[in-house]
XYZ file of C-alpha atoms in Angstrom:
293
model
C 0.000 0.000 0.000
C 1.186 3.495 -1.115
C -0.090 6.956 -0.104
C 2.813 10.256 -1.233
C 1.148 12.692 0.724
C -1.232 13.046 3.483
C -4.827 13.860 2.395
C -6.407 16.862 3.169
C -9.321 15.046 5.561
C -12.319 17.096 5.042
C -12.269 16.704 1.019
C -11.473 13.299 1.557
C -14.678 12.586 3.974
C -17.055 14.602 1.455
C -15.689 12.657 -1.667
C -16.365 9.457 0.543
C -19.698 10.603 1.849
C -20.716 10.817 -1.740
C -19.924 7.520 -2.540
C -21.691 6.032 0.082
C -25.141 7.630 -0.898
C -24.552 7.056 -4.652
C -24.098 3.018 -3.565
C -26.394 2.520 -1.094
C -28.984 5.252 -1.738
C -31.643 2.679 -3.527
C -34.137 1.193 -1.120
C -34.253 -2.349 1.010
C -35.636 -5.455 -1.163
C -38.875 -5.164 -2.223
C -40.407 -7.642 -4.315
C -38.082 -10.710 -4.715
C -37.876 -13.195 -7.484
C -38.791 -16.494 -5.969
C -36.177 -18.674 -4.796
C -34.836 -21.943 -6.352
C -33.252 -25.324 -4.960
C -29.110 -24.893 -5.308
C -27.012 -27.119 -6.710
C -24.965 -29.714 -4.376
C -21.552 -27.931 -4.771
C -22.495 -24.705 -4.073
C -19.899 -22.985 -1.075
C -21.418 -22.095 1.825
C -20.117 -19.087 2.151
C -18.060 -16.411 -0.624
C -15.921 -14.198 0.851
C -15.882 -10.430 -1.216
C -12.328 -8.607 -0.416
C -11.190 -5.338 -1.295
C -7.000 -4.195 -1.010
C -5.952 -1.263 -0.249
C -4.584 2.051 -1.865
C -2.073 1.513 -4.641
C -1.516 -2.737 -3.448
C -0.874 -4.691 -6.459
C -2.365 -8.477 -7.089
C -0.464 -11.022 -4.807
C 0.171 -14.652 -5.383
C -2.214 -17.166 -6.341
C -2.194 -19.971 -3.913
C -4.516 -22.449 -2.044
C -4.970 -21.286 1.539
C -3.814 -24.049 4.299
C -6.579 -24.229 5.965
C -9.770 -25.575 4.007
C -7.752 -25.210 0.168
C -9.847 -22.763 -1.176
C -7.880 -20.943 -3.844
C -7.092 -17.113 -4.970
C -5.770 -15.277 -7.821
C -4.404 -12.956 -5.462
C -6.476 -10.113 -6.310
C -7.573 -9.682 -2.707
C -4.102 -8.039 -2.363
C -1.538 -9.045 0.437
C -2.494 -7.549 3.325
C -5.819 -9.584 3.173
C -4.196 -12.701 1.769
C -1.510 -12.869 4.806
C -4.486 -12.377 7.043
C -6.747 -15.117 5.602
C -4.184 -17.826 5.765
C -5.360 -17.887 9.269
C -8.973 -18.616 8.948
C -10.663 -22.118 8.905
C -11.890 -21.904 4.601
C -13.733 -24.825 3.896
C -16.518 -24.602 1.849
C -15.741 -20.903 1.250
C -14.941 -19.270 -2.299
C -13.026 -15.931 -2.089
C -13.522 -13.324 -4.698
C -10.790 -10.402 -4.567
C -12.086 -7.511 -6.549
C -9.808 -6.718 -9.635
C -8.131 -4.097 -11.185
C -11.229 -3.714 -13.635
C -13.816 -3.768 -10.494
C -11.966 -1.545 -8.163
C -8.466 0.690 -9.036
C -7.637 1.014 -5.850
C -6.513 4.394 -6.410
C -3.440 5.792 -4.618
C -3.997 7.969 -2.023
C -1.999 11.372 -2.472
C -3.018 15.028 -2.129
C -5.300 16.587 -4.323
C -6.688 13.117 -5.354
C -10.183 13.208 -3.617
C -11.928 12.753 -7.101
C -9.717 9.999 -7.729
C -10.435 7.853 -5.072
C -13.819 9.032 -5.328
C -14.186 7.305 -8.361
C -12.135 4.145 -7.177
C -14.116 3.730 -4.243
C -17.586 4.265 -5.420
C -16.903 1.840 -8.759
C -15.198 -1.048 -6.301
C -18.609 -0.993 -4.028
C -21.016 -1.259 -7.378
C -19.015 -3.803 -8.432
C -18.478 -5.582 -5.213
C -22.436 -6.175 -5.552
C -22.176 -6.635 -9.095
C -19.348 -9.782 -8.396
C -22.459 -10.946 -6.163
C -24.614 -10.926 -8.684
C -22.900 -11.971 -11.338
C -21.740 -15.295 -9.600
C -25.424 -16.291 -8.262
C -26.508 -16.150 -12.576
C -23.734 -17.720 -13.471
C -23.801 -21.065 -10.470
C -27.782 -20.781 -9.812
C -25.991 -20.612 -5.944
C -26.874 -18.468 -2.842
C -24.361 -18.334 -0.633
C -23.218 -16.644 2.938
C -21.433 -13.480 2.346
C -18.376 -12.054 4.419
C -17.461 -8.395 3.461
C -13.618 -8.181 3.820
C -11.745 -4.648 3.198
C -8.455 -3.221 3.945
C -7.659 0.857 4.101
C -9.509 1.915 0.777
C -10.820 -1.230 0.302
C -12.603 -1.123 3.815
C -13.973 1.920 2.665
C -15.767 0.205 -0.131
C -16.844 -2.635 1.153
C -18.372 -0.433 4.160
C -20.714 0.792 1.676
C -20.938 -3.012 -0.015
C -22.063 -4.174 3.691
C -25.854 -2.720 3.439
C -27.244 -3.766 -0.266
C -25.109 -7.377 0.322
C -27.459 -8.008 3.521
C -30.723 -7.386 1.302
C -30.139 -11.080 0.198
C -30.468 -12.242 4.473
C -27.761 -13.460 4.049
C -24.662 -11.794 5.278
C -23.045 -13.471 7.922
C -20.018 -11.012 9.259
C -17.608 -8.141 8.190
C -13.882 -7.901 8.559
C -12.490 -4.398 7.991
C -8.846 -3.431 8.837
C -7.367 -0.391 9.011
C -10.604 1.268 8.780
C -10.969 5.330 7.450
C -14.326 5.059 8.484
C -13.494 4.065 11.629
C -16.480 5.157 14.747
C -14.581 6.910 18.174
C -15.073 3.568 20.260
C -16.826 1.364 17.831
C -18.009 -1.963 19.793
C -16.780 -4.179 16.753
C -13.699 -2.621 17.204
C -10.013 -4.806 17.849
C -6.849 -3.158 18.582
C -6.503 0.374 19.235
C -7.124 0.976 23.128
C -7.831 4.827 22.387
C -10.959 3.833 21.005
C -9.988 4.528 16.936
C -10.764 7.135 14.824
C -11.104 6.780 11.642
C -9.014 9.192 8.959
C -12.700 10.044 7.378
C -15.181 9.260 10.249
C -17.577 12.948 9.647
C -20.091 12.457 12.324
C -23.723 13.202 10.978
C -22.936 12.612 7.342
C -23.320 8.772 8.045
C -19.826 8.091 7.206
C -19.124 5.922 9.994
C -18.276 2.391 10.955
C -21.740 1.806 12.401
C -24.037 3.556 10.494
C -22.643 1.387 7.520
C -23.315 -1.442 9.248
C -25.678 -4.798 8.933
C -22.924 -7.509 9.363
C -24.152 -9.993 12.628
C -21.095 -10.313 13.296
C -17.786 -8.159 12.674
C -14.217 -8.085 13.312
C -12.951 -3.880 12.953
C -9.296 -4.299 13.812
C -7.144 -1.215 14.280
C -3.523 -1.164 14.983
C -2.737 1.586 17.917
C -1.289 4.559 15.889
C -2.637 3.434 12.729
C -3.233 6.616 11.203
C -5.868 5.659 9.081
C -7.641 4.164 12.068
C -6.198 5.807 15.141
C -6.601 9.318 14.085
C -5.617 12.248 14.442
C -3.021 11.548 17.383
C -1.104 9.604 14.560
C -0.170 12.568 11.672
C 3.622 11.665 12.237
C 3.316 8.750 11.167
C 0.789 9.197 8.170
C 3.951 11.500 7.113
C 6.436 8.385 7.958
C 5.221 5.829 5.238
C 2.042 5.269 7.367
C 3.565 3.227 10.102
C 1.482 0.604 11.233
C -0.694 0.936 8.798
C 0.769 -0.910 6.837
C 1.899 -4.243 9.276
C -1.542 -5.569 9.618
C -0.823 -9.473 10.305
C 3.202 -8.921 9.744
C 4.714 -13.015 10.326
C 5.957 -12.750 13.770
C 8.114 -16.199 14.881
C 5.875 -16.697 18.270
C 2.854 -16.836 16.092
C -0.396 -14.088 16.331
C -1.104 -11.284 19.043
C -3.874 -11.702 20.813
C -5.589 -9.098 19.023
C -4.899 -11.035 15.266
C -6.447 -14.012 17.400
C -9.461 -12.363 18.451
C -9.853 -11.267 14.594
C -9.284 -14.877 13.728
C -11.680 -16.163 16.192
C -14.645 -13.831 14.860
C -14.006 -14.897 11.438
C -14.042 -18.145 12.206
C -17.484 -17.950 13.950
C -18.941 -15.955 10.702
C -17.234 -18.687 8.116
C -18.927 -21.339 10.144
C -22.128 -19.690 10.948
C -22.019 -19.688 6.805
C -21.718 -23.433 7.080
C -24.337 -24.073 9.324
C -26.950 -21.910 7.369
C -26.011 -24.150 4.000
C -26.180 -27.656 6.657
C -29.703 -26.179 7.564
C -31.081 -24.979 3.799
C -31.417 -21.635 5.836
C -30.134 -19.785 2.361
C -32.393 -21.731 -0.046
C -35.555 -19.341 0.423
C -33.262 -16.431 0.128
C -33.167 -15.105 -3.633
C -31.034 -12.656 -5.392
C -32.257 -9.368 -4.634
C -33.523 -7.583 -7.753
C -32.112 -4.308 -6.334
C -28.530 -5.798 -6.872
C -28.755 -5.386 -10.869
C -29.985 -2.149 -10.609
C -26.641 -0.694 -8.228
C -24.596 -3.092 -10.626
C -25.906 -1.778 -13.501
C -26.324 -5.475 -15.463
């Protein structure tokens, strides 16, 4: 992740705030097309991931834990961090460079991320959609962003819990951060996010419709932990950018805790597919329309 300058905040939050009301500004479900029976190998539960400003693909691999696979596009801060979880029966789906540029974060470039960020939530839904026509499968959803890419799946979160089924939301990092957010990890000043503008609903939890979530901020993450932090926004963003670092005695507590709350949303997925909880939940017709196909 790259930023060359530090932002100025206000244009920053009222670039963001506009994104969030072009996504999410459409009303709950209404009328539903009725649901089928899935196929057998459906996953229980797809994972949607966003990366963070300026991060390039990483590897594709199969993760240890369960073998589902990536093409990397998740980015590496994610794909470090999901090594940890327990992935069976789970598909993840990193938004690309055509969904979501993942625009770098430098001074003056408030339109720029603007764009990025509004495009990567549309087409956050639109990778929903797209991959219910195509496998005739409804699965669990887990909204997973980092930095930019928490950002826009913050304003993902709302129209991906029209279908009932969203089961959790991992953000780290978070610009959106709320002062003492009860999902929050890390961070024992209570967080800020970089872009939290109280009353414009640009926050953490007015974005939010995940049961369960995992908001894990790294004490003088600047992008989290603001505005205590500007040094090190000016220093190559500090910890910002060590989210899930390989340590050789294994995770903090706090990368535990995240773990731990994943884990209970990827199986909470599993047990909705072992009960046929998901198979009277259809695609919500108000997906197409934000997607725009």
């Amino acid at each position: 992740m790259r930023f060359r300058l530090l932002p100025p905040v206000r244009r920053l939050a009222a670039a963001a705030a506009a994104c969030v009301f072009a996504v999410g500004g459409l009303a709950g479900p209404g009328s539903l097309p009725r649901a089928q029976a899935q196929p057998a190998e459906c996953p229980a539960t797809v994972i949607i991931a966003a990366r963070g400003s300026g991060e390039p693909q990483a590897a594709t691999m199969a993760f240890p834990v369960g073998g589902a696979t990536t093409n990397g596009w998740e980015g590496g801060m994610i794909q470090r961090t999901l090594e940890h979880f327990d992935l069976t029966d789970t598909t993840v789906i990193g938004l690309d460079a055509d969904d979501y540029e993942a625009a770098t974060v430098w001074l003056g470039s408030g339109s720029e991320v603007y764009e990025s960020s509004v495009n990567g939530a549309r087409n956050a839904i639109g990778r929903a959609l797209d991959f219910e026509r195509r496998t005739g499968c409804r699965p669990s959803y887990i909204v997973m962003g980092y930095s930019q890419g928490a950002a826009v799946m913050h304003m993902a979160e709302i129209p991906l819990s029209w279908s009932g089924r969203l089961v959790g939301a991992i953000y780290m990092g978070d610009p959106f951060l709320t002062p003492g957010d009860p999902a929050l990890i890390g961070a024992p000043s209570g967080g800020r996010g970089m872009v939290y503008y109280g009353g414009n609903g640009l926050t953490s939890t007015q974005l939010r419709a995940a049961p369960i979530v995992a908001d894990y901020c790294l004490p003088r993450d600047p992008v989290c932990d603001w505005p205590g932090n500007v040094d090190a926004a000016n220093d190559n963003y500090g910890n910002h950018i060590i989210y899930f670092r390989p340590r050789p005695h294994g995770l903090t507590p706090s990368e535990q805790e995240v773990v731990n709350r994943a884990n209970a949303m990827l199986n909470l997925g599993r047990q909705r597919k072992a009960d046929g909880a998901n198979n009277t939940s259809p695609t919500p017709v108000q997906w197409s329309w934000i997607a725009g196909r």
